[in-house]
Amino acid sequence: MKKTLDEKLRMIEPIISDENFRKNRGLSNEVGYYIFDYPPEEELKVRKYLKQLENKFKTVPHDFELKIYDLYDIMIDLIEEEGLLEACIEMEEKDGMDYLVSSVYDLLNMDSDDNYFNTYILENTPDNSVVFITGVGKIYPFLRAHGILNKLIIALDGIPMVLFYPGKYDGQSLTLFSLFDDGNYYRALPLIR
């Protein structure tokens, strides 16, 4: 029987609290990367749950840290730090969205293993952590989920990571918003089956 989103959300904390999960045990040498897919129309419910979980981890001691990274927020923070927000708005108006996407992709250095996200997440993640990646829907079309995952494998070796994905993941391919083919990705496991 298929689980409801509420049932799946309630299962997250016990799963990530399990030491076997955090030590990547039982994966047959597979990478400890997971995808939690959910209906895109439930985005606000998932955000609310993650905020509550994050607050709980800040107030109740655990033997590991929960780090939640919103890719869109990280990208916007960089654009603002570089003083490029107005330039990006003008670029989209003058040159179009495709040109803006390409320019931001270059700014993030996404063709490199040392891209901005890898560097940022690696510098801010203690060894004894579980990492949640959010903002995949918000950052589209600037970045694609499979591209982010392929790069993060290099940065987060040995640290379990869960990508929260507004769409469908069937164990082989990603479909963003349950509409757009977001590419194949074979290394991640569904967090909850």
Coordinates of N, CA, C and O in Angstrom, one line a residue:
M1 N 0.8 -1.2 0.0 CA 0.0 0.0 0.0 C 0.9 1.2 0.0 O 1.8 1.3 0.8
K2 N 0.6 2.2 -0.8 CA 1.3 3.4 -1.0 C 1.1 4.3 0.3 O 0.0 4.5 0.7
K3 N 2.3 4.9 0.7 CA 2.2 5.7 1.9 C 1.8 7.1 1.5 O 2.1 7.6 0.5
T4 N 1.1 7.8 2.5 CA 0.7 9.2 2.3 C 2.0 10.0 2.5 O 2.9 9.6 3.2
L5 N 1.9 11.3 2.1 CA 3.0 12.2 2.4 C 3.2 12.3 3.9 O 4.4 12.3 4.4
D6 N 2.2 12.5 4.6 CA 2.3 12.6 6.1 C 3.0 11.4 6.7 O 3.9 11.6 7.6
E7 N 2.7 10.2 6.3 CA 3.3 9.0 6.8 C 4.8 9.0 6.4 O 5.6 8.7 7.3
K8 N 5.1 9.4 5.2 CA 6.5 9.4 4.8 C 7.3 10.5 5.6 O 8.4 10.2 6.0
L9 N 6.7 11.7 5.8 CA 7.4 12.7 6.6 C 7.7 12.2 8.0 O 8.8 12.5 8.5
R10 N 6.7 11.5 8.6 CA 6.9 11.0 10.0 C 8.0 10.0 10.0 O 8.6 9.7 11.1
M11 N 8.4 9.3 8.9 CA 9.4 8.3 8.9 C 10.8 8.9 8.8 O 11.8 8.2 9.1
I12 N 10.9 10.1 8.4 CA 12.3 10.7 8.1 C 13.1 10.7 9.4 O 14.3 10.2 9.4
E13 N 12.6 11.3 10.5 CA 13.5 11.4 11.7 C 14.0 10.0 12.2 O 15.2 9.9 12.5
P14 N 13.1 9.0 12.3 CA 13.6 7.7 12.8 C 14.7 7.1 11.8 O 15.7 6.5 12.2
I15 N 14.5 7.4 10.5 CA 15.5 6.8 9.5 C 16.8 7.5 9.7 O 17.9 6.8 9.8
I16 N 16.9 8.8 9.7 CA 18.1 9.5 9.8 C 18.8 9.4 11.2 O 20.0 9.6 11.3
S17 N 18.0 9.1 12.2 CA 18.5 8.9 13.6 C 19.2 7.5 13.8 O 19.9 7.3 14.7
D18 N 18.9 6.6 12.9 CA 19.5 5.3 12.9 C 21.0 5.3 12.6 O 21.4 5.8 11.5
E19 N 21.8 4.8 13.5 CA 23.3 4.9 13.3 C 23.7 4.1 12.0 O 24.6 4.6 11.3
N20 N 23.0 3.1 11.6 CA 23.3 2.4 10.4 C 23.1 3.2 9.2 O 23.9 3.2 8.2
F21 N 22.1 4.1 9.2 CA 21.9 5.0 8.1 C 23.0 6.0 8.0 O 23.6 6.3 7.0
R22 N 23.4 6.6 9.2 CA 24.5 7.6 9.2 C 25.8 7.0 8.9 O 26.7 7.8 8.4
K23 N 26.0 5.8 9.1 CA 27.3 5.1 8.8 C 27.3 4.4 7.4 O 28.2 3.8 7.0
N24 N 26.2 4.6 6.7 CA 26.0 4.0 5.3 C 26.2 2.5 5.4 O 26.7 1.9 4.4
R25 N 25.7 1.9 6.5 CA 25.8 0.4 6.6 C 24.7 -0.2 5.8 O 23.6 0.3 5.8
G26 N 24.9 -1.3 5.2 CA 23.9 -2.1 4.5 C 23.6 -1.6 3.1 O 22.7 -2.0 2.5
L27 N 24.5 -0.8 2.6 CA 24.3 -0.3 1.2 C 25.1 -1.0 0.2 O 25.1 -0.7 -1.0
S28 N 25.9 -2.1 0.5 CA 26.7 -2.9 -0.4 C 27.6 -2.0 -1.2 O 27.6 -2.0 -2.5
N29 N 28.3 -1.1 -0.5 CA 29.3 -0.2 -1.1 C 28.7 0.9 -2.0 O 29.4 1.5 -2.8
E30 N 27.4 1.1 -1.9 CA 26.7 2.1 -2.7 C 26.9 3.4 -1.9 O 27.2 3.5 -0.7
V31 N 26.8 4.5 -2.6 CA 26.9 5.9 -2.0 C 25.7 6.1 -1.1 O 24.6 5.8 -1.5
G32 N 25.8 6.8 0.0 CA 24.7 7.1 0.9 C 23.9 8.3 0.5 O 23.8 9.3 1.2
Y33 N 23.4 8.3 -0.7 CA 22.6 9.4 -1.2 C 21.2 8.9 -1.5 O 21.0 7.9 -2.1
Y34 N 20.3 9.7 -1.0 CA 18.9 9.4 -1.1 C 18.1 10.5 -1.7 O 18.4 11.6 -1.6
I35 N 16.9 10.1 -2.2 CA 16.0 11.1 -2.7 C 14.6 10.9 -2.0 O 14.1 9.8 -1.9
F36 N 14.1 12.0 -1.5 CA 12.8 12.0 -0.9 C 11.9 12.7 -1.9 O 12.0 14.0 -2.0
D37 N 11.2 12.0 -2.7 CA 10.3 12.7 -3.7 C 8.9 12.9 -3.1 O 8.5 12.1 -2.2
Y38 N 8.3 13.9 -3.6 CA 6.9 14.2 -3.1 C 6.2 15.0 -4.1 O 6.8 15.6 -5.1
P39 N 4.8 15.0 -4.0 CA 4.1 15.8 -5.0 C 4.4 17.3 -4.9 O 4.5 17.9 -3.9
P40 N 4.7 17.9 -6.1 CA 5.1 19.3 -6.0 C 4.1 20.2 -5.4 O 4.5 21.2 -4.8
E41 N 2.8 19.9 -5.5 CA 1.8 20.7 -4.9 C 1.9 20.7 -3.4 O 1.2 21.5 -2.7
E42 N 2.7 19.8 -2.8 CA 2.8 19.7 -1.3 C 4.1 20.4 -0.8 O 4.6 20.1 0.3
E43 N 4.7 21.2 -1.7 CA 6.0 21.9 -1.3 C 5.9 22.6 0.0 O 6.8 22.5 0.8
L44 N 4.8 23.3 0.3 CA 4.8 24.1 1.5 C 4.7 23.2 2.7 O 5.3 23.5 3.8
K45 N 4.0 22.1 2.6 CA 3.9 21.1 3.7 C 5.3 20.5 4.0 O 5.7 20.4 5.2
V46 N 6.1 20.2 3.0 CA 7.4 19.7 3.1 C 8.3 20.7 3.8 O 9.1 20.4 4.7
R47 N 8.3 22.0 3.3 CA 9.1 23.0 3.9 C 8.7 23.2 5.4 O 9.7 23.4 6.2
K48 N 7.5 23.2 5.7 CA 7.1 23.4 7.1 C 7.6 22.2 8.0 O 8.1 22.5 9.0
Y49 N 7.5 21.0 7.5 CA 8.0 19.9 8.2 C 9.5 20.0 8.4 O 10.0 19.8 9.5
L50 N 10.3 20.4 7.4 CA 11.7 20.5 7.5 C 12.1 21.6 8.5 O 13.1 21.4 9.2
K51 N 11.4 22.7 8.5 CA 11.7 23.8 9.4 C 11.4 23.3 10.9 O 12.3 23.6 11.7
Q52 N 10.4 22.5 11.1 CA 10.1 22.0 12.4 C 11.2 21.0 12.8 O 11.6 21.1 14.0
L53 N 11.6 20.2 11.9 CA 12.7 19.2 12.2 C 14.0 19.9 12.5 O 14.7 19.6 13.5
E54 N 14.3 20.9 11.7 CA 15.5 21.7 11.9 C 15.5 22.4 13.3 O 16.5 22.3 14.1
N55 N 14.3 23.0 13.7 CA 14.2 23.6 15.0 C 14.4 22.6 16.1 O 15.0 22.9 17.2
K56 N 13.8 21.4 15.9 CA 13.9 20.3 16.9 C 15.4 20.0 17.1 O 15.8 19.8 18.3
F57 N 16.1 19.8 16.1 CA 17.5 19.5 16.2 C 18.4 20.6 16.8 O 19.4 20.3 17.4
K58 N 17.9 21.8 16.7 CA 18.6 22.9 17.4 C 18.4 23.0 18.9 O 19.2 23.4 19.6
T59 N 17.2 22.5 19.3 CA 16.8 22.6 20.7 C 17.0 21.3 21.5 O 17.2 21.3 22.7
V60 N 16.9 20.1 20.8 CA 17.1 18.8 21.5 C 18.4 18.2 21.0 O 18.6 18.0 19.8
P61 N 19.3 17.9 22.0 CA 20.6 17.4 21.6 C 20.5 16.0 20.9 O 19.7 15.2 21.2
H62 N 21.3 15.9 19.8 CA 21.4 14.6 19.1 C 22.9 14.3 18.9 O 23.7 15.1 19.2
D63 N 23.2 13.0 18.6 CA 24.6 12.7 18.4 C 25.1 12.9 17.0 O 26.1 12.4 16.7
F64 N 24.4 13.7 16.3 CA 24.8 14.1 14.9 C 24.1 15.4 14.6 O 23.2 15.8 15.3
E65 N 24.7 16.1 13.6 CA 24.1 17.4 13.2 C 23.2 17.2 11.9 O 23.6 16.4 11.1
L66 N 22.1 17.9 11.9 CA 21.3 17.9 10.7 C 21.6 19.3 10.0 O 21.3 20.3 10.6
K67 N 22.1 19.2 8.8 CA 22.4 20.4 8.0 C 21.4 20.4 6.8 O 21.4 19.5 6.0
I68 N 20.7 21.5 6.7 CA 19.7 21.7 5.6 C 20.2 22.9 4.7 O 20.4 24.0 5.2
Y69 N 20.4 22.6 3.5 CA 20.9 23.6 2.5 C 19.9 23.8 1.4 O 19.5 22.8 0.7
D70 N 19.4 25.0 1.3 CA 18.5 25.4 0.2 C 19.3 25.9 -0.9 O 19.9 27.0 -0.8
L71 N 19.4 25.2 -2.0 CA 20.2 25.6 -3.2 C 19.9 26.9 -3.7 O 20.8 27.7 -4.1
Y72 N 18.6 27.2 -3.8 CA 18.2 28.5 -4.3 C 18.7 29.7 -3.4 O 19.2 30.7 -3.9
D73 N 18.5 29.5 -2.1 CA 18.9 30.5 -1.2 C 20.5 30.7 -1.3 O 20.9 31.9 -1.2
I74 N 21.2 29.6 -1.4 CA 22.7 29.7 -1.5 C 23.0 30.5 -2.8 O 23.9 31.4 -2.8
M75 N 22.4 30.2 -3.9 CA 22.6 30.9 -5.1 C 22.3 32.4 -5.0 O 23.1 33.2 -5.4
I76 N 21.2 32.7 -4.5 CA 20.8 34.1 -4.4 C 21.7 34.9 -3.4 O 22.1 36.0 -3.7
D77 N 22.1 34.2 -2.3 CA 23.1 34.9 -1.4 C 24.4 35.2 -2.2 O 25.0 36.3 -2.0
L78 N 24.9 34.3 -3.0 CA 26.1 34.6 -3.8 C 25.9 35.7 -4.7 O 26.7 36.6 -4.8
I79 N 24.8 35.7 -5.4 CA 24.5 36.8 -6.4 C 24.5 38.1 -5.7 O 25.0 39.1 -6.2
E80 N 23.8 38.2 -4.5 CA 23.8 39.4 -3.8 C 25.1 39.8 -3.2 O 25.5 41.0 -3.2
E81 N 25.9 38.9 -2.7 CA 27.2 39.2 -2.2 C 28.1 39.8 -3.3 O 29.0 40.6 -3.0
E82 N 28.0 39.3 -4.5 CA 28.8 39.7 -5.6 C 28.2 41.1 -6.2 O 28.8 41.6 -7.1
G83 N 27.1 41.5 -5.6 CA 26.5 42.8 -6.1 C 25.9 42.6 -7.5 O 25.9 43.6 -8.3
L84 N 25.4 41.4 -7.9 CA 25.0 41.2 -9.2 C 23.5 41.0 -9.4 O 23.0 40.7 -10.5
L85 N 22.7 41.3 -8.4 CA 21.3 41.0 -8.4 C 20.6 41.9 -9.5 O 19.9 41.5 -10.4
E86 N 20.9 43.2 -9.5 CA 20.3 44.1 -10.5 C 20.8 43.8 -11.9 O 20.1 43.8 -12.8
A87 N 22.1 43.4 -12.0 CA 22.6 43.0 -13.3 C 21.9 41.8 -13.8 O 21.7 41.7 -15.0
C88 N 21.6 40.9 -13.0 CA 20.9 39.7 -13.4 C 19.5 40.0 -13.9 O 19.0 39.5 -14.9
I89 N 18.8 40.9 -13.2 CA 17.5 41.3 -13.6 C 17.6 42.0 -15.0 O 16.8 41.7 -15.9
E90 N 18.5 42.9 -15.1 CA 18.7 43.6 -16.4 C 19.1 42.6 -17.5 O 18.7 42.7 -18.7
M91 N 20.0 41.6 -17.2 CA 20.4 40.6 -18.2 C 19.2 39.8 -18.7 O 19.1 39.6 -19.9
E92 N 18.3 39.4 -17.8 CA 17.2 38.7 -18.3 C 16.3 39.5 -19.2 O 15.9 39.0 -20.2
E93 N 16.1 40.8 -18.8 CA 15.2 41.6 -19.7 C 15.9 41.9 -21.0 O 15.2 41.9 -22.1
K94 N 17.2 42.1 -21.0 CA 17.9 42.5 -22.3 C 18.3 41.3 -23.1 O 18.1 41.3 -24.4
D95 N 18.8 40.2 -22.5 CA 19.4 39.1 -23.3 C 18.6 37.8 -23.2 O 18.9 36.9 -23.9
G96 N 17.6 37.8 -22.3 CA 16.7 36.6 -22.2 C 17.1 35.6 -21.1 O 18.2 35.7 -20.6
M97 N 16.2 34.8 -20.8 CA 16.4 33.8 -19.7 C 17.5 32.8 -20.0 O 18.3 32.5 -19.1
D98 N 17.7 32.3 -21.2 CA 18.7 31.4 -21.5 C 20.1 31.9 -21.2 O 21.0 31.3 -20.6
Y99 N 20.3 33.2 -21.6 CA 21.6 33.8 -21.3 C 21.8 34.0 -19.8 O 22.9 33.8 -19.4
L100 N 20.8 34.4 -19.1 CA 20.9 34.6 -17.7 C 21.3 33.2 -17.0 O 22.2 33.2 -16.2
V101 N 20.6 32.2 -17.4 CA 20.9 30.9 -16.8 C 22.3 30.5 -17.1 O 23.0 30.0 -16.2
S102 N 22.8 30.7 -18.3 CA 24.2 30.3 -18.7 C 25.2 31.1 -17.8 O 26.2 30.6 -17.4
S103 N 24.9 32.4 -17.7 CA 25.8 33.3 -16.9 C 25.8 32.9 -15.4 O 26.9 32.9 -14.8
V104 N 24.7 32.6 -14.8 CA 24.7 32.2 -13.4 C 25.4 30.8 -13.3 O 26.1 30.6 -12.3
Y105 N 25.1 29.9 -14.2 CA 25.8 28.6 -14.2 C 27.3 28.8 -14.2 O 28.1 28.1 -13.4
D106 N 27.8 29.7 -15.0 CA 29.2 30.0 -15.0 C 29.7 30.7 -13.7 O 30.8 30.3 -13.2
L107 N 28.9 31.6 -13.2 CA 29.2 32.2 -11.9 C 29.4 31.1 -10.8 O 30.3 31.2 -9.9
L108 N 28.5 30.2 -10.8 CA 28.6 29.1 -9.8 C 29.7 28.1 -10.1 O 29.9 27.2 -9.3
N109 N 30.3 28.2 -11.3 CA 31.4 27.3 -11.7 C 30.9 25.8 -11.7 O 31.6 24.9 -11.3
M110 N 29.7 25.6 -12.2 CA 29.1 24.3 -12.2 C 29.8 23.2 -13.0 O 29.5 22.0 -12.8
D111 N 30.7 23.6 -13.9 CA 31.4 22.6 -14.7 C 32.6 22.0 -13.9 O 33.2 21.0 -14.3
S112 N 32.8 22.5 -12.7 CA 34.0 22.1 -11.9 C 33.5 21.3 -10.7 O 32.4 21.5 -10.2
D113 N 34.3 20.4 -10.3 CA 34.1 19.6 -9.0 C 34.2 20.6 -7.8 O 33.6 20.3 -6.8
D114 N 34.9 21.7 -8.0 CA 35.0 22.7 -7.0 C 34.0 23.8 -7.2 O 34.2 25.0 -6.9
N115 N 32.8 23.5 -7.6 CA 31.7 24.5 -7.9 C 31.3 25.1 -6.6 O 31.7 24.6 -5.5
Y116 N 30.6 26.2 -6.7 CA 30.2 27.0 -5.5 C 29.5 26.1 -4.4 O 29.7 26.2 -3.3
F117 N 28.5 25.3 -4.9 CA 27.7 24.5 -3.9 C 28.6 23.5 -3.2 O 28.5 23.4 -2.0
N118 N 29.4 22.8 -3.9 CA 30.3 21.8 -3.3 C 31.2 22.5 -2.2 O 31.3 22.0 -1.1
T119 N 31.8 23.6 -2.6 CA 32.7 24.3 -1.7 C 31.9 24.8 -0.5 O 32.3 24.6 0.7
Y120 N 30.7 25.4 -0.7 CA 29.9 26.0 0.4 C 29.5 24.8 1.3 O 29.6 25.0 2.6
I121 N 28.9 23.8 0.8 CA 28.4 22.7 1.6 C 29.6 22.0 2.4 O 29.4 21.7 3.6
L122 N 30.6 21.7 1.7 CA 31.8 21.1 2.3 C 32.3 21.9 3.5 O 32.6 21.4 4.6
E123 N 32.5 23.2 3.3 CA 33.0 24.1 4.3 C 32.1 24.3 5.5 O 32.5 24.6 6.6
N124 N 30.8 24.0 5.3 CA 29.8 24.2 6.4 C 29.2 22.9 7.0 O 28.2 23.0 7.8
T125 N 29.8 21.8 6.6 CA 29.2 20.5 7.1 C 30.2 19.7 7.9 O 31.3 19.3 7.4
P126 N 30.0 19.6 9.2 CA 30.8 18.8 10.1 C 30.8 17.3 9.6 O 29.8 16.9 9.0
D127 N 31.8 16.5 10.0 CA 31.8 15.1 9.6 C 30.6 14.3 10.1 O 30.1 13.5 9.4
N128 N 30.2 14.5 11.3 CA 29.1 13.7 11.9 C 27.8 14.4 11.6 O 27.1 15.0 12.5
S129 N 27.4 14.4 10.3 CA 26.2 15.1 9.9 C 25.3 14.3 9.0 O 25.8 13.3 8.4
V130 N 24.1 14.7 8.8 CA 23.2 14.2 7.8 C 22.8 15.5 7.0 O 22.5 16.5 7.7
V131 N 22.9 15.5 5.7 CA 22.7 16.7 4.9 C 21.4 16.5 4.1 O 21.1 15.5 3.5
F132 N 20.5 17.5 4.2 CA 19.3 17.6 3.5 C 19.5 18.7 2.4 O 20.0 19.9 2.8
I133 N 19.2 18.4 1.2 CA 19.3 19.4 0.1 C 17.9 19.8 -0.3 O 17.1 18.9 -0.7
T134 N 17.6 21.0 -0.3 CA 16.2 21.5 -0.7 C 16.4 22.6 -1.8 O 17.5 23.0 -2.1
G135 N 15.3 23.1 -2.2 CA 15.3 24.2 -3.2 C 15.4 23.8 -4.6 O 15.7 24.7 -5.5
V136 N 15.3 22.5 -4.9 CA 15.5 22.0 -6.3 C 14.5 22.6 -7.2 O 14.8 23.0 -8.3
G137 N 13.2 22.8 -6.8 CA 12.2 23.3 -7.6 C 12.4 24.8 -7.8 O 12.2 25.4 -8.9
K138 N 12.8 25.5 -6.7 CA 13.0 27.0 -6.8 C 14.2 27.3 -7.7 O 14.1 28.4 -8.3
I139 N 15.2 26.5 -7.8 CA 16.4 26.9 -8.5 C 16.3 26.5 -10.0 O 17.1 26.9 -10.8
Y140 N 15.3 25.7 -10.4 CA 15.1 25.4 -11.8 C 14.7 26.6 -12.5 O 13.9 27.4 -12.0
P141 N 15.2 26.9 -13.7 CA 16.0 26.1 -14.6 C 17.5 26.4 -14.5 O 18.3 25.9 -15.4
F142 N 18.0 27.1 -13.5 CA 19.4 27.4 -13.3 C 20.2 26.1 -13.2 O 21.3 26.0 -13.7
L143 N 19.7 25.1 -12.4 CA 20.4 23.9 -12.2 C 19.4 22.7 -12.3 O 18.3 22.9 -12.0
R144 N 20.0 21.6 -12.6 CA 19.2 20.3 -12.7 C 19.6 19.4 -11.6 O 20.8 19.3 -11.2
A145 N 18.7 18.7 -11.0 CA 19.0 17.8 -9.8 C 20.1 16.8 -10.1 O 21.0 16.6 -9.3
H146 N 20.0 16.1 -11.2 CA 21.1 15.1 -11.5 C 22.5 15.7 -11.5 O 23.4 15.1 -11.1
G147 N 22.6 16.9 -12.1 CA 23.9 17.6 -12.2 C 24.4 17.9 -10.8 O 25.6 17.8 -10.5
I148 N 23.5 18.4 -9.9 CA 23.9 18.7 -8.5 C 24.3 17.5 -7.8 O 25.4 17.5 -7.1
L149 N 23.6 16.4 -7.9 CA 23.9 15.2 -7.2 C 25.2 14.6 -7.7 O 26.1 14.2 -6.9
N150 N 25.5 14.6 -9.0 CA 26.7 14.1 -9.5 C 27.9 14.8 -9.0 O 29.0 14.3 -8.7
K151 N 27.8 16.1 -8.8 CA 28.9 16.9 -8.2 C 29.0 16.8 -6.7 O 30.1 16.7 -6.2
L152 N 27.9 16.7 -6.0 CA 28.0 16.5 -4.5 C 28.6 15.2 -4.0 O 29.1 15.2 -2.9
I153 N 28.5 14.2 -4.9 CA 29.1 12.9 -4.5 C 30.6 13.1 -4.1 O 31.1 12.6 -3.2
I154 N 31.2 14.0 -4.9 CA 32.7 14.3 -4.7 C 32.9 15.0 -3.3 O 33.8 14.7 -2.6
A155 N 32.0 16.0 -3.0 CA 32.2 16.8 -1.9 C 31.8 16.1 -0.6 O 32.4 16.3 0.5
L156 N 30.8 15.3 -0.6 CA 30.2 14.7 0.7 C 30.5 13.2 0.8 O 29.7 12.5 1.3
D157 N 31.7 12.8 0.5 CA 32.1 11.4 0.6 C 31.9 10.9 2.0 O 32.5 11.5 3.0
G158 N 31.0 9.9 2.2 CA 30.8 9.3 3.5 C 29.7 10.0 4.4 O 29.4 9.5 5.5
I159 N 29.2 11.1 4.0 CA 28.2 11.8 4.7 C 26.8 11.6 4.0 O 26.7 11.9 2.8
P160 N 25.9 11.0 4.7 CA 24.6 10.7 4.1 C 23.9 12.0 3.7 O 23.9 13.0 4.4
M161 N 23.3 12.0 2.5 CA 22.6 13.2 2.0 C 21.3 12.8 1.4 O 21.1 11.7 0.8
V162 N 20.3 13.6 1.7 CA 18.9 13.4 1.2 C 18.5 14.6 0.3 O 18.6 15.7 0.8
L163 N 18.2 14.4 -0.9 CA 17.7 15.4 -1.8 C 16.2 15.4 -1.7 O 15.6 14.4 -2.0
F164 N 15.6 16.5 -1.4 CA 14.1 16.7 -1.3 C 13.7 17.1 -2.7 O 14.1 18.2 -3.1
Y165 N 12.9 16.3 -3.4 CA 12.6 16.5 -4.8 C 11.1 16.6 -5.1 O 10.4 15.7 -4.9
P166 N 10.7 17.8 -5.5 CA 9.3 18.0 -5.9 C 9.0 17.4 -7.2 O 9.1 18.1 -8.3
G167 N 8.7 16.2 -7.3 CA 8.4 15.5 -8.5 C 8.5 14.0 -8.2 O 8.1 13.5 -7.1
K168 N 8.9 13.2 -9.2 CA 8.9 11.8 -9.1 C 10.3 11.2 -9.3 O 11.1 11.7 -10.2
Y169 N 10.7 10.3 -8.5 CA 11.9 9.5 -8.7 C 11.6 8.0 -8.7 O 11.0 7.5 -7.7
D170 N 11.9 7.3 -9.7 CA 11.5 5.9 -9.8 C 12.7 5.0 -9.6 O 12.6 3.8 -9.8
G171 N 13.8 5.5 -9.0 CA 15.0 4.8 -8.8 C 16.0 4.9 -10.0 O 17.1 4.4 -9.8
Q172 N 15.5 5.4 -11.1 CA 16.4 5.6 -12.2 C 16.4 7.0 -12.8 O 17.3 7.5 -13.3
S173 N 15.2 7.5 -12.9 CA 15.1 8.9 -13.5 C 14.3 9.8 -12.7 O 13.4 9.4 -11.9
L174 N 14.6 11.1 -12.9 CA 13.9 12.2 -12.1 C 13.0 12.9 -13.0 O 13.3 13.2 -14.2
T175 N 11.8 13.2 -12.5 CA 10.8 14.0 -13.3 C 10.4 15.2 -12.4 O 9.6 15.1 -11.5
L176 N 11.0 16.3 -12.7 CA 10.7 17.5 -11.9 C 9.3 18.0 -12.1 O 8.8 18.1 -13.2
F177 N 8.7 18.3 -11.0 CA 7.3 18.8 -10.9 C 6.3 17.7 -11.5 O 5.2 18.0 -11.9
S178 N 6.8 16.5 -11.6 CA 6.1 15.4 -12.3 C 5.8 15.7 -13.8 O 4.9 15.2 -14.3
L179 N 6.5 16.7 -14.3 CA 6.3 17.1 -15.7 C 7.5 17.1 -16.6 O 7.5 16.7 -17.7
F180 N 8.7 17.5 -16.1 CA 9.9 17.7 -16.9 C 10.9 16.6 -16.6 O 11.3 16.4 -15.4
D181 N 11.4 16.0 -17.6 CA 12.5 15.0 -17.4 C 13.7 15.7 -17.0 O 14.2 16.6 -17.6
D182 N 14.2 15.3 -15.8 CA 15.3 16.0 -15.2 C 16.6 15.2 -15.3 O 17.6 15.5 -14.7
G183 N 16.5 14.1 -16.1 CA 17.7 13.3 -16.3 C 17.7 12.0 -15.5 O 16.9 11.8 -14.6
N184 N 18.6 11.1 -15.9 CA 18.7 9.8 -15.2 C 19.7 10.0 -14.0 O 20.7 10.7 -14.1
Y185 N 19.4 9.3 -13.0 CA 20.3 9.3 -11.8 C 20.2 7.9 -11.2 O 19.1 7.6 -10.6
Y186 N 21.2 7.1 -11.2 CA 21.2 5.8 -10.7 C 21.8 5.5 -9.4 O 21.7 4.5 -8.8
R187 N 22.5 6.5 -8.9 CA 23.3 6.3 -7.6 C 22.5 6.5 -6.4 O 22.8 6.0 -5.3
A188 N 21.4 7.3 -6.4 CA 20.6 7.6 -5.3 C 19.6 6.5 -5.0 O 19.1 5.9 -6.0
L189 N 19.2 6.3 -3.8 CA 18.2 5.4 -3.4 C 17.0 6.2 -2.9 O 17.2 7.3 -2.3
P190 N 15.8 5.7 -3.1 CA 14.6 6.4 -2.5 C 14.8 6.3 -1.0 O 15.1 5.2 -0.4
L191 N 14.6 7.4 -0.3 CA 14.7 7.4 1.2 C 13.6 6.5 1.8 O 13.9 5.8 2.7
I192 N 12.4 6.6 1.2 CA 11.3 5.8 1.7 C 10.7 5.1 0.5 O 10.3 5.8 -0.4
R193 N 10.5 3.8 0.6 CA 9.9 3.1 -0.5 C 8.5 2.9 -0.3 O 7.9 2.9 0.7

